Tab-separated table of C-alpha atoms in Angstrom:
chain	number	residue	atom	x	y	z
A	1	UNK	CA	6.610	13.590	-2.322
A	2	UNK	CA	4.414	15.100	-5.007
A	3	UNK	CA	5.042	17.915	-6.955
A	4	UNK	CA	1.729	19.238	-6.731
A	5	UNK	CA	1.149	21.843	-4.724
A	6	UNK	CA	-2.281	21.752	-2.452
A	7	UNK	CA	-3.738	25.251	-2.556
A	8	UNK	CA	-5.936	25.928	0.329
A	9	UNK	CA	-8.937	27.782	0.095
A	10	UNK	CA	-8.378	27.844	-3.784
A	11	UNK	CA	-11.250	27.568	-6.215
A	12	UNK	CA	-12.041	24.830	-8.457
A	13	UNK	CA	-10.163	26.107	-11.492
A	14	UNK	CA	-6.872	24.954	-9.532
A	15	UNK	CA	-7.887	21.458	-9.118
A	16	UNK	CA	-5.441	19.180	-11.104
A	17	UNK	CA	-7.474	16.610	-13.289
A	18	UNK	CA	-7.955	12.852	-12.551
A	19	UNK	CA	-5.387	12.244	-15.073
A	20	UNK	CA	-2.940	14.092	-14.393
A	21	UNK	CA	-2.810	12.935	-10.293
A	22	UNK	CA	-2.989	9.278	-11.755
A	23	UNK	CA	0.021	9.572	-13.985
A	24	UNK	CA	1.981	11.159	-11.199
A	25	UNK	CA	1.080	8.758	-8.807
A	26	UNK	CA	0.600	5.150	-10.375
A	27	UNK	CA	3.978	4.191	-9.858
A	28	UNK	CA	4.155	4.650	-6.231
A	29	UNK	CA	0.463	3.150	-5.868
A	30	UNK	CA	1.707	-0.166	-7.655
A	31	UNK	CA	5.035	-0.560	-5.592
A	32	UNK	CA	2.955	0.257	-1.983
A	33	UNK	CA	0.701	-2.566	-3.534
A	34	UNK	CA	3.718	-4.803	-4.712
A	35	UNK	CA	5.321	-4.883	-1.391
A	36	UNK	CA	1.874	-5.647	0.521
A	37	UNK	CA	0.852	-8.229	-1.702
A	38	UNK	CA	4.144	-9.994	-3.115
A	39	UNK	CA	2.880	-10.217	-5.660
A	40	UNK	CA	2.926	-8.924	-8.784
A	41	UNK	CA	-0.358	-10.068	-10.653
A	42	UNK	CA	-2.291	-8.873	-7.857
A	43	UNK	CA	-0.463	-5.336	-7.274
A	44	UNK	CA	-1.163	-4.795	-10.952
A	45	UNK	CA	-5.008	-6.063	-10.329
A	46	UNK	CA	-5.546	-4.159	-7.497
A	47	UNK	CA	-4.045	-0.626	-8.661
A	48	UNK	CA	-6.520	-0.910	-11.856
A	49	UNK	CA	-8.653	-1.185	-8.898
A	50	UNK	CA	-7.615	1.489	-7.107
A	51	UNK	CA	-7.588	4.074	-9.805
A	52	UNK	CA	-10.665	2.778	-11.119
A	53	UNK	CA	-12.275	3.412	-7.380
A	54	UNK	CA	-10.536	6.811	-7.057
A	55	UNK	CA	-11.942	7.772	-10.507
A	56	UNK	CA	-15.655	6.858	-9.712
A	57	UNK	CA	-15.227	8.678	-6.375
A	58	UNK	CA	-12.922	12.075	-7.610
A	59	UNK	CA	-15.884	14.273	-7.556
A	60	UNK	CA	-15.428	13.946	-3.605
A	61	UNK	CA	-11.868	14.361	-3.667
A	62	UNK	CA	-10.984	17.248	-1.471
A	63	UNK	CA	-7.439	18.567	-1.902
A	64	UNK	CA	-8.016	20.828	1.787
A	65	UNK	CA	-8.378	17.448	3.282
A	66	UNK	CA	-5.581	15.280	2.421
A	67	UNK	CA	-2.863	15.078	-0.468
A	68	UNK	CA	-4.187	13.239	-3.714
A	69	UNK	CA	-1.006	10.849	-2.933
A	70	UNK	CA	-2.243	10.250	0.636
A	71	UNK	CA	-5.986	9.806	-0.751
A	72	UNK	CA	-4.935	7.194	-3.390
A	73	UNK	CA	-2.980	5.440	-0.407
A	74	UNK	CA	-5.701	4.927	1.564
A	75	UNK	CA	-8.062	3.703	-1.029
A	76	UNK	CA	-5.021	1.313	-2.132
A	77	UNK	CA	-4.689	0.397	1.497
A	78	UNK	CA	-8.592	-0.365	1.633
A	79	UNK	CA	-8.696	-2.891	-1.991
A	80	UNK	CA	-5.424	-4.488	-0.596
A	81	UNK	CA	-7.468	-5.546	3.199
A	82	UNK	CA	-10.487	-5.976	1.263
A	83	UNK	CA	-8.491	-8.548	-1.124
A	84	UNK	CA	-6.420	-10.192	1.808
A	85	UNK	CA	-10.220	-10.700	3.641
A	86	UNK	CA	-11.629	-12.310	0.516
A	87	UNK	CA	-8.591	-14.502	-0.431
A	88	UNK	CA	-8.942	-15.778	3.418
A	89	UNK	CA	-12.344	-16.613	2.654
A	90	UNK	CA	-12.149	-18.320	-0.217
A	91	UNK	CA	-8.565	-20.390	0.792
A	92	UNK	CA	-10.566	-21.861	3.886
A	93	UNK	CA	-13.469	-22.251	1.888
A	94	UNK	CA	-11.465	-24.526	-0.700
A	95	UNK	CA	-10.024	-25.922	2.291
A	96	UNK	CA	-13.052	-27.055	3.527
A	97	UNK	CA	-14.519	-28.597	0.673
A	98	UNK	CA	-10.892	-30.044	-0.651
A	99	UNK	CA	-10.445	-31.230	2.840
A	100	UNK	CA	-6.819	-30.502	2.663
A	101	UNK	CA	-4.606	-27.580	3.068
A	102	UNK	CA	-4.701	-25.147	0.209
A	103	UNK	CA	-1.661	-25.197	-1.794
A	104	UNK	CA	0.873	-22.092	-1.304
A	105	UNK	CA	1.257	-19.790	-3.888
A	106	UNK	CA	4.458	-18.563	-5.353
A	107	UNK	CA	4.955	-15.000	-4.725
A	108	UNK	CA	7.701	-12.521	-5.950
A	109	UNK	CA	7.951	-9.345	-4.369
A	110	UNK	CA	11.186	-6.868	-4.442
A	111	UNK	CA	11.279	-6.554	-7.549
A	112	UNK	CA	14.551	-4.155	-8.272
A	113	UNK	CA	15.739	-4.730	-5.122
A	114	UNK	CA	18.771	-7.184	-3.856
A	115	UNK	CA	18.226	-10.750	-3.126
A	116	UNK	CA	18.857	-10.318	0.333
A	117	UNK	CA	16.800	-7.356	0.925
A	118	UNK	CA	13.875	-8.739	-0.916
A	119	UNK	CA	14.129	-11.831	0.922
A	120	UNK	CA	14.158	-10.264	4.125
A	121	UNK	CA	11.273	-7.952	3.333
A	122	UNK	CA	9.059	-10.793	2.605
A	123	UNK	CA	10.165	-12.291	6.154
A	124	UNK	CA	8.487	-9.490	7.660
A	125	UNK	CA	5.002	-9.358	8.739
A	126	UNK	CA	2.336	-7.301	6.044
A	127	UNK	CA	1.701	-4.671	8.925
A	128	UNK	CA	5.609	-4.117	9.172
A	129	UNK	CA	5.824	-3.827	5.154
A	130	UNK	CA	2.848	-1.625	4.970
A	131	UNK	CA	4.867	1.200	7.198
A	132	UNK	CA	7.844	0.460	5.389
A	133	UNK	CA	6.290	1.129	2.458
A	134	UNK	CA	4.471	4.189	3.100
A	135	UNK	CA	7.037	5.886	4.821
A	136	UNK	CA	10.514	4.607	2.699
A	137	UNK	CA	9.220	3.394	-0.494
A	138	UNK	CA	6.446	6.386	-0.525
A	139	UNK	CA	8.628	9.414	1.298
A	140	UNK	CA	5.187	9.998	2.784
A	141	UNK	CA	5.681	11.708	6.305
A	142	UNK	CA	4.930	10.669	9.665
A	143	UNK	CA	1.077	12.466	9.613
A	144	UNK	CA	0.007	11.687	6.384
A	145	UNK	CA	1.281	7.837	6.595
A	146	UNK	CA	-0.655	7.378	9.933
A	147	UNK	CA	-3.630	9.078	8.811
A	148	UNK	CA	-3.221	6.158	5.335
A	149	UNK	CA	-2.674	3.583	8.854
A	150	UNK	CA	-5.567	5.179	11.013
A	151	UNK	CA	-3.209	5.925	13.919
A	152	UNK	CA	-1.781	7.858	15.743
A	153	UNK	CA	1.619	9.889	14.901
A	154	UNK	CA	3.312	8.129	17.871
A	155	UNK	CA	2.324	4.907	16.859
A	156	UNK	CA	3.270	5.081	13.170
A	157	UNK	CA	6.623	6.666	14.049
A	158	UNK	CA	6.993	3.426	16.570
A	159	UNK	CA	6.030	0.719	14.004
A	160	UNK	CA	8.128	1.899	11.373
A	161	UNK	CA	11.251	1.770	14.395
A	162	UNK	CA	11.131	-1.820	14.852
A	163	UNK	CA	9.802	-2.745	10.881
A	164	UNK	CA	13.166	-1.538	10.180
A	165	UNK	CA	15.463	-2.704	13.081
A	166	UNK	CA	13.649	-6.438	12.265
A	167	UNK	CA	14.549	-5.410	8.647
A	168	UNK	CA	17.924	-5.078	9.375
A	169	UNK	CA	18.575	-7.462	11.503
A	170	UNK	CA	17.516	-10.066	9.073
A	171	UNK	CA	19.301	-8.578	6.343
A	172	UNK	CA	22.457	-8.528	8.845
A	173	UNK	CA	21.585	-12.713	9.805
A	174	UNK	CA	20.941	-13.624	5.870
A	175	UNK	CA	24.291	-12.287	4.894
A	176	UNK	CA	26.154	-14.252	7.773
């Protein structure tokens, strides 16, 4: 979790600059990215994009309302949809005029990870990843990472059950 501590009802002379919250948390912004995207060119694109969206927007930033790791999640969270939405656009649009099937794209995601457990992340569906990711890979906890999802406690707690029983059971059928 982050080492900096949110002081309610604090003044303004508290408040941590913009560069020292990116610093702390570009790391963990590009790996949530990495494992949503498999990909590495576009994690890297879309955490410039991130930072670049949280910088324009840090005036707003209000430490009483949510963590500045939590915050940069869910702005991270809305690039990656946004990106997902406009790469489904344009793939059917070039499908349309091509008049073929797009051509797949190679994708490496895992990096640092094991073979097997890298494969059998990518197996797994971008919803399951995303939980993963935000509650493993992040350490955020059950609140915060369904308030990044925009559900309930329940729900997140639920989803991240299964992400990681399909998780393991694929790791478990790729090593037999």
């Amino acid at each position: 979790m982050s080492s900096w501590p949110v002081r309610l009802g604090a003044g303004a002379s508290t408040r941590p600059s913009f560069a020292a919250i990116a610093e702390e948390h570009l790391d963990a912004v590009f790996r949530y990215l990495l494992l949503m995207t498999k990909d590495r060119a576009t994690a890297e694109d879309l955490t410039g994009e991130t930072f670049e969206k949280a910088f324009r927007s840090w005036r707003r930033f209000d430490p009483r309302r949510a963590a500045p790791r939590t915050w940069l999640c869910q702005i991270a969270r809305n690039a990656a949809l946004d990106h997902f939405r406009s790469e489904e656009r344009r793939r059917r649009r070039e499908s349309r005029y091509a008049g073929g099937e797009p051509e797949s794209e190679e994708r490496s995601a895992g990096e640092g990870l094991s073979p097997r457990l890298a494969a059998a992340l990518a197996e797994l569906s971008a919803g399951e990843r995303e939980v993963i990711a935000l509650r493993v890979l992040l350490e955020l906890d059950g609140e915060t990472a369904a308030r990044v999802l925009g559900i309930s406690r329940t729900a997140c707690s639920t989803r991240l059950s299964r992400a990681l029983q399909r998780l393991e059971e694929k790791v478990r059928d790729d090593g037999d």
